[in-house]
Amino acid sequence: MTKISSSDVRKVAKLARLELPEDQIETYTEQLEDILSYVDQLQEIDTENIPPTTRAVEVVNAMREDFVEVNCSREDLLNQAPHREGDFFRVPKIL
């Protein structure tokens, strides 16, 4: 792995349109070097027989069976409305 230099950090910051204070360039250089070192460690792991996944823990939906259940009749529901007009709910006019 190549060493990250301060000029590399300045170049990346310029490409990303970031203004980095000159006193923090060295800090970011060290942090980027640590990150790339960690990525190198990950590259060494053998993942040949590991299936791809989107999560670390499998998620299972707890779904109930979907079935039609009649709780109320149409007439019961219409009778619960504050205002009714025939077989419809009566609502205020919206202009």
mmCIF file of C-alpha atoms in Angstrom:
data_model
loop_
_atom_site.group_PDB
_atom_site.id
_atom_site.type_symbol
_atom_site.label_atom_id
_atom_site.label_comp_id
_atom_site.label_asym_id
_atom_site.label_seq_id
_atom_site.Cartn_x
_atom_site.Cartn_y
_atom_site.Cartn_z
ATOM 1 C CA MET A 1 0.000 0.000 0.000
ATOM 2 C CA THR A 2 1.253 3.458 -0.823
ATOM 3 C CA LYS A 3 1.570 6.036 1.884
ATOM 4 C CA ILE A 4 -0.935 8.907 1.881
ATOM 5 C CA SER A 5 0.824 12.240 1.705
ATOM 6 C CA SER A 6 -0.304 15.691 2.768
ATOM 7 C CA SER A 7 -0.453 16.707 -0.883
ATOM 8 C CA ASP A 8 -2.858 13.794 -1.532
ATOM 9 C CA VAL A 9 -5.133 15.057 1.236
ATOM 10 C CA ARG A 10 -5.020 18.601 -0.165
ATOM 11 C CA LYS A 11 -5.842 17.285 -3.662
ATOM 12 C CA VAL A 12 -8.806 15.203 -2.431
ATOM 13 C CA ALA A 13 -10.076 18.138 -0.366
ATOM 14 C CA LYS A 14 -9.854 20.398 -3.435
ATOM 15 C CA LEU A 15 -11.703 17.844 -5.610
ATOM 16 C CA ALA A 16 -14.390 17.547 -2.928
ATOM 17 C CA ARG A 17 -14.499 21.350 -2.655
ATOM 18 C CA LEU A 18 -13.662 21.220 1.045
ATOM 19 C CA GLU A 19 -11.717 23.899 2.849
ATOM 20 C CA LEU A 20 -9.373 22.185 5.271
ATOM 21 C CA PRO A 21 -7.406 24.289 7.738
ATOM 22 C CA GLU A 22 -3.678 23.833 7.230
ATOM 23 C CA ASP A 23 -3.247 22.718 10.847
ATOM 24 C CA GLN A 24 -5.613 19.772 10.290
ATOM 25 C CA ILE A 25 -4.036 18.409 7.111
ATOM 26 C CA GLU A 26 -1.683 16.170 9.120
ATOM 27 C CA THR A 27 -4.581 14.863 11.244
ATOM 28 C CA TYR A 28 -6.589 13.938 8.151
ATOM 29 C CA THR A 29 -3.532 12.374 6.563
ATOM 30 C CA GLU A 30 -3.100 10.052 9.559
ATOM 31 C CA GLN A 31 -6.810 9.223 9.670
ATOM 32 C CA LEU A 32 -6.950 8.376 5.966
ATOM 33 C CA GLU A 33 -3.859 6.216 6.334
ATOM 34 C CA ASP A 34 -5.540 4.330 9.202
ATOM 35 C CA ILE A 35 -8.722 3.842 7.164
ATOM 36 C CA LEU A 36 -6.823 2.497 4.154
ATOM 37 C CA SER A 37 -4.802 0.222 6.425
ATOM 38 C CA TYR A 38 -8.046 -1.200 7.816
ATOM 39 C CA VAL A 39 -9.402 -1.735 4.286
ATOM 40 C CA ASP A 40 -6.212 -3.653 3.469
ATOM 41 C CA GLN A 41 -6.887 -5.898 6.465
ATOM 42 C CA LEU A 42 -10.406 -6.536 5.194
ATOM 43 C CA GLN A 43 -9.063 -7.424 1.746
ATOM 44 C CA GLU A 44 -7.094 -10.291 3.303
ATOM 45 C CA ILE A 45 -10.247 -12.028 4.594
ATOM 46 C CA ASP A 46 -11.300 -15.080 2.590
ATOM 47 C CA THR A 47 -14.929 -14.541 1.546
ATOM 48 C CA GLU A 48 -15.022 -17.144 -1.203
ATOM 49 C CA ASN A 49 -17.694 -19.363 0.402
ATOM 50 C CA ILE A 50 -19.663 -16.580 2.080
ATOM 51 C CA PRO A 51 -23.003 -15.773 0.394
ATOM 52 C CA PRO A 52 -23.706 -12.094 -0.279
ATOM 53 C CA THR A 53 -26.144 -10.442 2.106
ATOM 54 C CA THR A 54 -27.620 -7.027 2.779
ATOM 55 C CA ARG A 55 -27.846 -7.436 6.555
ATOM 56 C CA ALA A 56 -25.802 -8.961 9.326
ATOM 57 C CA VAL A 57 -28.917 -10.454 10.911
ATOM 58 C CA GLU A 58 -31.659 -12.087 8.851
ATOM 59 C CA VAL A 59 -34.966 -10.213 9.090
ATOM 60 C CA VAL A 60 -38.192 -12.196 8.930
ATOM 61 C CA ASN A 61 -41.577 -10.516 8.641
ATOM 62 C CA ALA A 62 -44.155 -11.724 11.124
ATOM 63 C CA MET A 63 -47.160 -11.803 8.846
ATOM 64 C CA ARG A 64 -50.607 -12.989 9.732
ATOM 65 C CA GLU A 65 -52.846 -14.778 7.286
ATOM 66 C CA ASP A 66 -54.832 -12.312 5.216
ATOM 67 C CA PHE A 67 -58.532 -13.086 5.084
ATOM 68 C CA VAL A 68 -61.763 -11.133 4.662
ATOM 69 C CA GLU A 69 -63.713 -10.574 7.832
ATOM 70 C CA VAL A 70 -67.039 -8.767 7.938
ATOM 71 C CA ASN A 71 -67.272 -6.762 11.156
ATOM 72 C CA CYS A 72 -70.033 -4.327 10.354
ATOM 73 C CA SER A 73 -72.678 -3.962 7.738
ATOM 74 C CA ARG A 74 -72.829 -0.941 5.479
ATOM 75 C CA GLU A 75 -75.939 0.235 7.296
ATOM 76 C CA ASP A 76 -74.195 0.041 10.685
ATOM 77 C CA LEU A 77 -71.301 2.144 9.408
ATOM 78 C CA LEU A 78 -73.583 4.759 7.831
ATOM 79 C CA ASN A 79 -75.574 5.015 11.061
ATOM 80 C CA GLN A 80 -72.371 5.932 12.948
ATOM 81 C CA ALA A 81 -71.714 8.976 10.737
ATOM 82 C CA PRO A 82 -72.504 12.396 12.229
ATOM 83 C CA HIS A 83 -74.417 13.353 9.076
ATOM 84 C CA ARG A 84 -75.923 11.024 6.547
ATOM 85 C CA GLU A 85 -77.741 11.557 3.282
ATOM 86 C CA GLY A 86 -79.301 8.384 1.936
ATOM 87 C CA ASP A 87 -76.590 5.788 1.395
ATOM 88 C CA PHE A 88 -73.754 8.364 1.668
ATOM 89 C CA PHE A 89 -71.870 10.348 4.290
ATOM 90 C CA ARG A 90 -72.742 14.038 4.229
ATOM 91 C CA VAL A 91 -69.664 16.265 4.482
ATOM 92 C CA PRO A 92 -69.223 20.057 4.372
ATOM 93 C CA LYS A 93 -68.700 21.677 0.985
ATOM 94 C CA ILE A 94 -65.120 22.552 0.142
ATOM 95 C CA LEU A 95 -64.713 25.502 -2.193
#
